[in-house]
Tab-separated table of C-alpha atoms in Angstrom:
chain	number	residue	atom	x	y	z
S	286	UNK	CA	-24.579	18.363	18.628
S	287	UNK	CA	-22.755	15.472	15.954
S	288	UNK	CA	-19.970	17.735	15.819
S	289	UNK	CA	-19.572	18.211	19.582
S	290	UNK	CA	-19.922	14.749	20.286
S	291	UNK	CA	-16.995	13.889	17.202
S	292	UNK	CA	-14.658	16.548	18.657
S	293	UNK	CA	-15.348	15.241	22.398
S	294	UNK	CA	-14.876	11.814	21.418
S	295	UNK	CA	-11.591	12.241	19.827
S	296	UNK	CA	-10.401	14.211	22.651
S	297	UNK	CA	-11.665	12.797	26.053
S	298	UNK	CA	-8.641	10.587	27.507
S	299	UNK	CA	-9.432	6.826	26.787
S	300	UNK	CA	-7.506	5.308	30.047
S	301	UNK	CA	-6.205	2.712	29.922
S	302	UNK	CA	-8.867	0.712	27.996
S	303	UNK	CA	-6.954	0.996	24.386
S	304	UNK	CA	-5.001	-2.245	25.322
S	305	UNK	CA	-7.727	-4.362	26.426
S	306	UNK	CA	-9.963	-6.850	23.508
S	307	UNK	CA	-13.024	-6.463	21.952
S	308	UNK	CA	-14.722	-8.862	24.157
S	309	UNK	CA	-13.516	-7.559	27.719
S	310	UNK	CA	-14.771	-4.492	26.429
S	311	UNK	CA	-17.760	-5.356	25.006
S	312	UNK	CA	-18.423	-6.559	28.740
S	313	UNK	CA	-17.468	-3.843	30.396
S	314	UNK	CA	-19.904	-1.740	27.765
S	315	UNK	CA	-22.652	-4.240	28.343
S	316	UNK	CA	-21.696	-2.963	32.753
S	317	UNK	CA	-23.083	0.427	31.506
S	318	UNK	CA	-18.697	1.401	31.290
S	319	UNK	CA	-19.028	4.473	29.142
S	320	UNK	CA	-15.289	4.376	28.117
S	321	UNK	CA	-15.791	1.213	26.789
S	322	UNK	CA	-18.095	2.294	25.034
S	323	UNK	CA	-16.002	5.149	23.390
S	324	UNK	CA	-12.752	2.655	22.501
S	325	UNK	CA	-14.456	0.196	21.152
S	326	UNK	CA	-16.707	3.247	18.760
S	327	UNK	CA	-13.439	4.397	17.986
S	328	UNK	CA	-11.708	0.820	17.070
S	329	UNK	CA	-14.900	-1.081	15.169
S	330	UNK	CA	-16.551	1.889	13.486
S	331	UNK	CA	-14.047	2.956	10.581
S	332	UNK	CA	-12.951	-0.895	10.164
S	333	UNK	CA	-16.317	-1.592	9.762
S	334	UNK	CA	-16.584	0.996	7.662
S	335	UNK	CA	-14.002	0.271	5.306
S	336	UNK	CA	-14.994	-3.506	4.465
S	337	UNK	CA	-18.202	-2.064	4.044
S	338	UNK	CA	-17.408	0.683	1.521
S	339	UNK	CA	-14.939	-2.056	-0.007
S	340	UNK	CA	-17.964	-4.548	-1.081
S	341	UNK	CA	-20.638	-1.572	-1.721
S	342	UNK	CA	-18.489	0.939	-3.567
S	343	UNK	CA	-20.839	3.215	-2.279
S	344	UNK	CA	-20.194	5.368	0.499
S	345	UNK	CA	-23.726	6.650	2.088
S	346	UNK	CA	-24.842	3.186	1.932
S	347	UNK	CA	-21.290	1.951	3.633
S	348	UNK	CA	-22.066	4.161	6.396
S	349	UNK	CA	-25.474	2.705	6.904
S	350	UNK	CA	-24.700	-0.911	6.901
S	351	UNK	CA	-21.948	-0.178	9.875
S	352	UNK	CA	-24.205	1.645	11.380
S	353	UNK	CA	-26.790	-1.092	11.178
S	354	UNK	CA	-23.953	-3.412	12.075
S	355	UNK	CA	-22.991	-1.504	15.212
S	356	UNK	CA	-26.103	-1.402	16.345
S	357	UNK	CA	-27.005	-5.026	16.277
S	358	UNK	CA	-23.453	-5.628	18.560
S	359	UNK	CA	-24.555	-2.791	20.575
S	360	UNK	CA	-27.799	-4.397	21.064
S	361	UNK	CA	-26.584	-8.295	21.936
S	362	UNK	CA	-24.133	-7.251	23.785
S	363	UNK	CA	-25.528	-8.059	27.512
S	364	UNK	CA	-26.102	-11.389	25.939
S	365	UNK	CA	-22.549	-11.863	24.886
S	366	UNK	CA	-21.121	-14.941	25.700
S	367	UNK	CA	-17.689	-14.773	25.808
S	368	UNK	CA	-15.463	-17.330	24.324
S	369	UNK	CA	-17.860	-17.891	21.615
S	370	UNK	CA	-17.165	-16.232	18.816
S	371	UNK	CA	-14.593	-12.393	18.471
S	372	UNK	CA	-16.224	-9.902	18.225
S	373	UNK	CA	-14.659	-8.922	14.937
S	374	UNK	CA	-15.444	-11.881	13.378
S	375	UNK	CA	-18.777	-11.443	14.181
S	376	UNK	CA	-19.203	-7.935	12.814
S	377	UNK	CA	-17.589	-8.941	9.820
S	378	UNK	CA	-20.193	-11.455	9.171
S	379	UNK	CA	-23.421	-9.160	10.109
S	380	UNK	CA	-21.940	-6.557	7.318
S	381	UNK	CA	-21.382	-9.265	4.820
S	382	UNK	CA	-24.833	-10.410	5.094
S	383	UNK	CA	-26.161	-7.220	5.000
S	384	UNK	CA	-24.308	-6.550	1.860
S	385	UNK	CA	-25.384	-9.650	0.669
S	386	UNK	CA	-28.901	-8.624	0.988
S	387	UNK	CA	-28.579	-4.909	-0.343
S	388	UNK	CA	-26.476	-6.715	-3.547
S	389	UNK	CA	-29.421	-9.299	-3.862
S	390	UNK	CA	-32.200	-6.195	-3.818
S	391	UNK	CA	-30.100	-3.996	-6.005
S	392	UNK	CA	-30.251	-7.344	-8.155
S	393	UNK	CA	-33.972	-7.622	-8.017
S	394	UNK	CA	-34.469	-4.139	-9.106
S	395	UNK	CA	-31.749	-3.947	-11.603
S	396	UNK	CA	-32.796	-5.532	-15.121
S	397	UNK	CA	-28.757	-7.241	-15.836
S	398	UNK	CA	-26.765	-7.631	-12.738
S	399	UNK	CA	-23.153	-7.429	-13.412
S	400	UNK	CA	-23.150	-10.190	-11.013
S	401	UNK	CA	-24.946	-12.352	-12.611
S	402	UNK	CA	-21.837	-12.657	-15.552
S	403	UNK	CA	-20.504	-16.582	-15.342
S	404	UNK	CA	-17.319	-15.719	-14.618
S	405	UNK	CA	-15.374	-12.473	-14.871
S	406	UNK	CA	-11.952	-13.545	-15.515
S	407	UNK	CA	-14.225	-13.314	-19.281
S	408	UNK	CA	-15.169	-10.062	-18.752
S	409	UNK	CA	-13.228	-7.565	-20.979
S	410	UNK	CA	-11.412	-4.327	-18.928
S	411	UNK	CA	-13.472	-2.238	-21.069
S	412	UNK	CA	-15.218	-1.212	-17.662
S	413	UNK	CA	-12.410	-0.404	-16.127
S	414	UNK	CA	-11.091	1.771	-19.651
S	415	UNK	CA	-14.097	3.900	-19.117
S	416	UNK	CA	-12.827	5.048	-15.945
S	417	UNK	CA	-11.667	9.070	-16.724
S	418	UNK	CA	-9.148	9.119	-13.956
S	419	UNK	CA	-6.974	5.772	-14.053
S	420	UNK	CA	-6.182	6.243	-10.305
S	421	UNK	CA	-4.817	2.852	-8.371
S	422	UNK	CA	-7.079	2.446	-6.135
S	423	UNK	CA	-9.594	3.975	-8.302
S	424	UNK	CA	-8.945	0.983	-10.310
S	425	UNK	CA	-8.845	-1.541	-7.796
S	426	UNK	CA	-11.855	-0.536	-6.429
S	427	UNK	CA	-14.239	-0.680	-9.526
S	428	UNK	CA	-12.176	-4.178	-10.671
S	429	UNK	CA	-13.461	-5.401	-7.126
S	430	UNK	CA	-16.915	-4.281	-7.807
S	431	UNK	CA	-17.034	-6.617	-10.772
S	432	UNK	CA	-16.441	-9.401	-8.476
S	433	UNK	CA	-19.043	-11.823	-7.652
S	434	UNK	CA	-20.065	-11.260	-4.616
S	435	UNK	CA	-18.454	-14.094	-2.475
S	436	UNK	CA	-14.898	-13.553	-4.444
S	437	UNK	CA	-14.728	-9.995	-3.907
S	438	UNK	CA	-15.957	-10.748	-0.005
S	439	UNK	CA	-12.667	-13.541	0.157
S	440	UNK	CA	-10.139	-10.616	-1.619
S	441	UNK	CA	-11.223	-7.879	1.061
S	442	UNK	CA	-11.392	-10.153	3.684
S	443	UNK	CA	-8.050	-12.017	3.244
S	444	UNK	CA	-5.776	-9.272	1.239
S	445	UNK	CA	-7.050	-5.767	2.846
S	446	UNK	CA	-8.881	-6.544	5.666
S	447	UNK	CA	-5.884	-8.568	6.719
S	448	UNK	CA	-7.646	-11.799	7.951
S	449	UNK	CA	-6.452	-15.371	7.687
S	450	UNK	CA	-8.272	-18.190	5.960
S	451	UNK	CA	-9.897	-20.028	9.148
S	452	UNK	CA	-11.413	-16.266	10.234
S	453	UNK	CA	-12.958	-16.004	6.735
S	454	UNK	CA	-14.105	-19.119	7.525
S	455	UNK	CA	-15.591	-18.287	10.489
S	456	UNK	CA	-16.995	-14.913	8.787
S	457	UNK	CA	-18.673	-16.521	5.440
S	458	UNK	CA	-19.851	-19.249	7.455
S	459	UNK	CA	-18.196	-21.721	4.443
S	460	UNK	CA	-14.893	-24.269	5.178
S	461	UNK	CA	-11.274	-22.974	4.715
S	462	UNK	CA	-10.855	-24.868	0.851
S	463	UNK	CA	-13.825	-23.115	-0.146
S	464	UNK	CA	-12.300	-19.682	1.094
S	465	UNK	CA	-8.812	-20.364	-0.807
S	466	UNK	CA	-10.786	-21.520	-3.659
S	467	UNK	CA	-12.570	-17.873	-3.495
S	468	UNK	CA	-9.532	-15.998	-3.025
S	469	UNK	CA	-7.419	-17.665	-5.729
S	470	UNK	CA	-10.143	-17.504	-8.377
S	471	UNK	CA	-10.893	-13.344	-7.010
S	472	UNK	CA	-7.598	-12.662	-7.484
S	473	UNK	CA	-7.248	-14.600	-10.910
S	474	UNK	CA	-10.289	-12.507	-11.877
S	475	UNK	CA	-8.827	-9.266	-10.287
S	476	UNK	CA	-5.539	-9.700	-12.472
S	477	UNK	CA	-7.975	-10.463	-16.310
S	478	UNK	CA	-9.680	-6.752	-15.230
S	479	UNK	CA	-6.568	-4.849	-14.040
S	480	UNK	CA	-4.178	-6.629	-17.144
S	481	UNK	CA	-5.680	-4.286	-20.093
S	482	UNK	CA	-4.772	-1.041	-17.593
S	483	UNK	CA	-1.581	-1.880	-16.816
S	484	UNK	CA	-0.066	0.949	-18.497
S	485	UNK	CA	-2.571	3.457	-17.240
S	486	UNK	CA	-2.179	2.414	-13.791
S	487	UNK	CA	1.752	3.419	-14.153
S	488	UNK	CA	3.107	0.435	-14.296
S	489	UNK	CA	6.690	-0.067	-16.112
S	490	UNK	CA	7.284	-1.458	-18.795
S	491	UNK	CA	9.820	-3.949	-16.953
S	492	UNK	CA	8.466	-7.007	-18.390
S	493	UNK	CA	8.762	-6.202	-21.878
S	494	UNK	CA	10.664	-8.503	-23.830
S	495	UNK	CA	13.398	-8.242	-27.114
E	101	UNK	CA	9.150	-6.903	-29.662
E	102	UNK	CA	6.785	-8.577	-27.638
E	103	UNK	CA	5.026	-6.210	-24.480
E	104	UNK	CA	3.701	-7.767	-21.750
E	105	UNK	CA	0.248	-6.507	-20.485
E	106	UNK	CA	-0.322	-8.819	-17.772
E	107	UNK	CA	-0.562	-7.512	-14.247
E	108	UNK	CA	1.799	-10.001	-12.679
E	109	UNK	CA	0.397	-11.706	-9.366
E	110	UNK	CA	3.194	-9.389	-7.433
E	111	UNK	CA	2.078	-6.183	-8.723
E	112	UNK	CA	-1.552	-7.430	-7.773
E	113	UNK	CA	-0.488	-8.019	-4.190
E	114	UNK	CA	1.306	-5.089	-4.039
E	115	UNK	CA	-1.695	-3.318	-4.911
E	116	UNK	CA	-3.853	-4.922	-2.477
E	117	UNK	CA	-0.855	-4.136	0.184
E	118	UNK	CA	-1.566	-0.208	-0.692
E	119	UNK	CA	-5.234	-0.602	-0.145
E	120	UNK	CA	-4.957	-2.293	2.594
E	121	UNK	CA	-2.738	0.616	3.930
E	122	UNK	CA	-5.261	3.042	3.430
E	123	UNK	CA	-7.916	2.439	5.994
E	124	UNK	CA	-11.002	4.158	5.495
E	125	UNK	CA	-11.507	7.533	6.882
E	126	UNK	CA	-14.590	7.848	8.870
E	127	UNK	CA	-16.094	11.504	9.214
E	128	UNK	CA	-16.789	12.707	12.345
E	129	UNK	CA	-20.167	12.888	11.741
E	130	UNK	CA	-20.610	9.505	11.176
E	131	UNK	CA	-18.025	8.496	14.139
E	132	UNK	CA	-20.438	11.059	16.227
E	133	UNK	CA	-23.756	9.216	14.674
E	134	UNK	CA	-21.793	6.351	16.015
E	135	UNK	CA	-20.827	7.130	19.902
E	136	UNK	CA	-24.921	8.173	19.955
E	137	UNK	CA	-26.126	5.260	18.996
E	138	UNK	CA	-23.362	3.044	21.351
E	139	UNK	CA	-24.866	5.640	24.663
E	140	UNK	CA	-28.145	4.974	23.442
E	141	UNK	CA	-28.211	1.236	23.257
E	142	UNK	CA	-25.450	1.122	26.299
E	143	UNK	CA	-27.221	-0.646	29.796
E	144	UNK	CA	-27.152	1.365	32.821
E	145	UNK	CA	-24.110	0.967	34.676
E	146	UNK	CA	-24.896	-1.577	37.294
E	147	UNK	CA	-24.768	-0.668	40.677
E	148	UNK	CA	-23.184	-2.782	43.337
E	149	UNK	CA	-26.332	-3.701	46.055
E	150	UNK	CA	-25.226	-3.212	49.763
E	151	UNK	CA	-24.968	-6.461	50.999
E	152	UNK	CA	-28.384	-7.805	53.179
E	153	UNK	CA	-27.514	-7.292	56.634
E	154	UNK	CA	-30.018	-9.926	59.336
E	155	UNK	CA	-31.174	-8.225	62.173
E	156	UNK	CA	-29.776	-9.084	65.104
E	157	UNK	CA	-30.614	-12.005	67.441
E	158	UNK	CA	-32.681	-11.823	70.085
E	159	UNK	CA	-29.655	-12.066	72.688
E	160	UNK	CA	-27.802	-9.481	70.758
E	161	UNK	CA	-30.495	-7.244	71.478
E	162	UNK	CA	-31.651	-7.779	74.695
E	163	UNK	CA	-27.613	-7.227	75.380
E	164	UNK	CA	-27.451	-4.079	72.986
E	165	UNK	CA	-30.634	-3.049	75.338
E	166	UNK	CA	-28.634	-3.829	78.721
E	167	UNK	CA	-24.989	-2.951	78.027
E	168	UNK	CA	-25.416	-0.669	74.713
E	169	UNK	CA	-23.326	-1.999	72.424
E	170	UNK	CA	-23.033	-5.431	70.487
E	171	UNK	CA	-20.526	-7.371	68.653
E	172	UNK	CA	-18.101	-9.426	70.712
E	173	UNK	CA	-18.457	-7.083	73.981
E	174	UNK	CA	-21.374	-8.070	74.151
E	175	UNK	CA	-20.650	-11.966	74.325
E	176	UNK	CA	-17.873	-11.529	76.751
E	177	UNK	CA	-19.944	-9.445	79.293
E	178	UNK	CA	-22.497	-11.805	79.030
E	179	UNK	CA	-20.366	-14.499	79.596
E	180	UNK	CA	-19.176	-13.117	82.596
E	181	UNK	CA	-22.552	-11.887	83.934
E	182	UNK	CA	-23.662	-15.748	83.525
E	183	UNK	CA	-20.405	-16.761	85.582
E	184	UNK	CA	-21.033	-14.271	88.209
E	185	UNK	CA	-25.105	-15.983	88.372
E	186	UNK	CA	-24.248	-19.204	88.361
E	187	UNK	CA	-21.388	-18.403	91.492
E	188	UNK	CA	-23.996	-16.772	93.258
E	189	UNK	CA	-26.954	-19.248	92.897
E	190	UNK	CA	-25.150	-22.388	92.409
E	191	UNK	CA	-28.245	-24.029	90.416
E	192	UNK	CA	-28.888	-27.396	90.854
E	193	UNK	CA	-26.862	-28.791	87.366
E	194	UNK	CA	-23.686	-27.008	89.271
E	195	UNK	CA	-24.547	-28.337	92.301
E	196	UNK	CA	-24.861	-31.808	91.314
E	197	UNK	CA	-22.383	-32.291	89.431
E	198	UNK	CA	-19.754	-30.775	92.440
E	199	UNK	CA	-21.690	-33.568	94.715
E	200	UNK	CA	-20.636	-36.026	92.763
E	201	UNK	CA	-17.245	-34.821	92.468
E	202	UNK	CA	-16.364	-33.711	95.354
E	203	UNK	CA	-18.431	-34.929	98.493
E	204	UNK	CA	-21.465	-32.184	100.185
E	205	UNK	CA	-18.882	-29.683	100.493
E	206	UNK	CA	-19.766	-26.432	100.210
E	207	UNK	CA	-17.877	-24.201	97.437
E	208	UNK	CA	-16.404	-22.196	100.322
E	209	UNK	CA	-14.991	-24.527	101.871
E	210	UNK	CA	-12.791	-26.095	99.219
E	211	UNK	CA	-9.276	-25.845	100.753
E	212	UNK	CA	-7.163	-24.999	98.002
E	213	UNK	CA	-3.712	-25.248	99.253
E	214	UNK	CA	-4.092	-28.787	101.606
E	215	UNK	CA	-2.072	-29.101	104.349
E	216	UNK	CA	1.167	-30.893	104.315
E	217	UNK	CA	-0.023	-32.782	107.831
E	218	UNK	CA	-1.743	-35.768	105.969
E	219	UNK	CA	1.313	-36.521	104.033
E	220	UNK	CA	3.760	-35.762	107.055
E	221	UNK	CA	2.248	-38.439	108.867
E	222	UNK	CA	2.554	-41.232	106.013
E	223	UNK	CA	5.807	-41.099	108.124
């Protein structure tokens, strides 16, 4: 049945709805338009996705949070008003908050949080030594993870997810200085864990100096 | 010889460039798990209502019941039944009004096309 619908979704034409927004969509979805329904599935679901897999580091629970995400648009959509808000922006904030929460329970059950550490840019890159395979991304990935929370929600948002400052604004629900102030301190934080595998991660030797 | 093991702030952003290259791939399980839920949650598709139509007049139908049809046929053959009436019976509105105008003449006697006499003998 899942694989049916997958293979019928990625085949059925999509008219001409791929070059209309999120919102007129989400309108037309909310008029019972089925296609709408299948562009916008197959524009927000693996973005969603992949901020939420960036924050969690955990796939299984990615997937549920976009589902859970997706579901709550799904749901307020025939009370959409337009103009308001994009829809992106407001998905964006529904799976940061519901990272936020899964972070603060994994917190209450977990004895130390990694998390709770003042500020990372102390941390050593031990963590990141342990890793077996020093993989890029690999890398990147579990530096992020040693982020506090808002910081590594500023990095995704502005440096992957490709959104500017007043959007992460509009996402965090905090004022543009606080999100540049979160991004510059992320990335300053980013650069103390990734520094010690700089070699492993393949990087030349270019700076080295007589 | 001194080796630098800072990542420098371009190599950073160049490795935030690559992930951000790399969207995530969503299985089509989940992207299946996804569509369900959207046709799930998804209104019905709403339905355009005929428009109310009023039901017709009590002229319209008395004329519908006479002539069998309606619509503007039906205004101009009443009109002209009603001009054919009011010919025939000359009711009193008609008739007074003509009195006044014209004098106790009958309708069929209105001459039409005087005679040029009166004028001839202005001289």
């Amino acid at each position: 049945m899942l694989a049916g619908n997958a293979r019928l979704l990625m085949t059925m034409p999509l008219d001409d709805l791929t070059d209309l927004s999120d919102e007129v969509l989400l309108a037309r979805y909310a008029q019972g338009d089925r296609s709408a329904a299948r562009v916008l599935v197959l524009r927000l679901s693996p973005r969603v996705l992949g901020y939420a897999a960036r924050l969690l580091g955990d796939r299984a629970e990615a997937e549920d949070v976009a589902q859970e995400a997706l579901v709550r648009l799904w749901k307020i959509a025939p009370d959409w008003r337009a103009g308001e808000a994009q829809v992106t922006t407001w998905l964006y904030r529904v799976v940061t908050n519901l990272v936020t929460d899964r972070h603060r329970a994994r917190q209450r059950r977990a004895a130390t949080a990694l998390d709770e550490a003042p500020e990372v840019a102390d941390a050593t890159p031990g963590a990141v030594a342990q890793m077996i395979e020093a993989d890029r991304m690999a890398a990147l990935d579990t530096a992020l993870a040693q982020l506090p929370d808002r910081q590594r929600q500023a990095v995704v948002l502005r440096h992957i997810e490709g959104m500017t400052n007043p959007e992460i604004a509009a996402i965090m629900e905090i004022g543009v200085e606080a999100v540049e102030s979160l991004t510059a301190r992320g990335k300053r934080a980013l650069t103390a864990i990734l520094s010690g595998q700089r070699a492993a991660l393949g990087y030349e030797d270019e700076g080295a100096e007589a | 010889m001194v080796w630098r093991c800072e990542m420098t702030p371009q190599e950073l952003d160049d490795l935030l460039s690559a992930a951000r290259s790399r969207p995530a791939e969503a299985s089509s399980d989940f992207m299946a798990r996804m569509l369900e839920d959207a046709y799930a949650l998804q209104p019905d598709p709403v339905v355009q209502a005929a428009p109310a139509v009023a039901p017709p007049g009590l002229l319209a139908r008395f004329s519908r019941w006479v002539f069998g049809f309606g619509g503007a046929a039906t205004g101009l053959a009443t009109a002209t039944a009603a001009g054919v009436w009011i010919g025939f019976v000359q009711p009193a509105p008609v008739t007074t009004i003509r009195v006044a105008l014209q004098g106790a003449e009958t309708v069929e006697q209105v001459d039409l096309i005087p005679s040029l006499d009166g004028w001839l003998s202005e001289g």
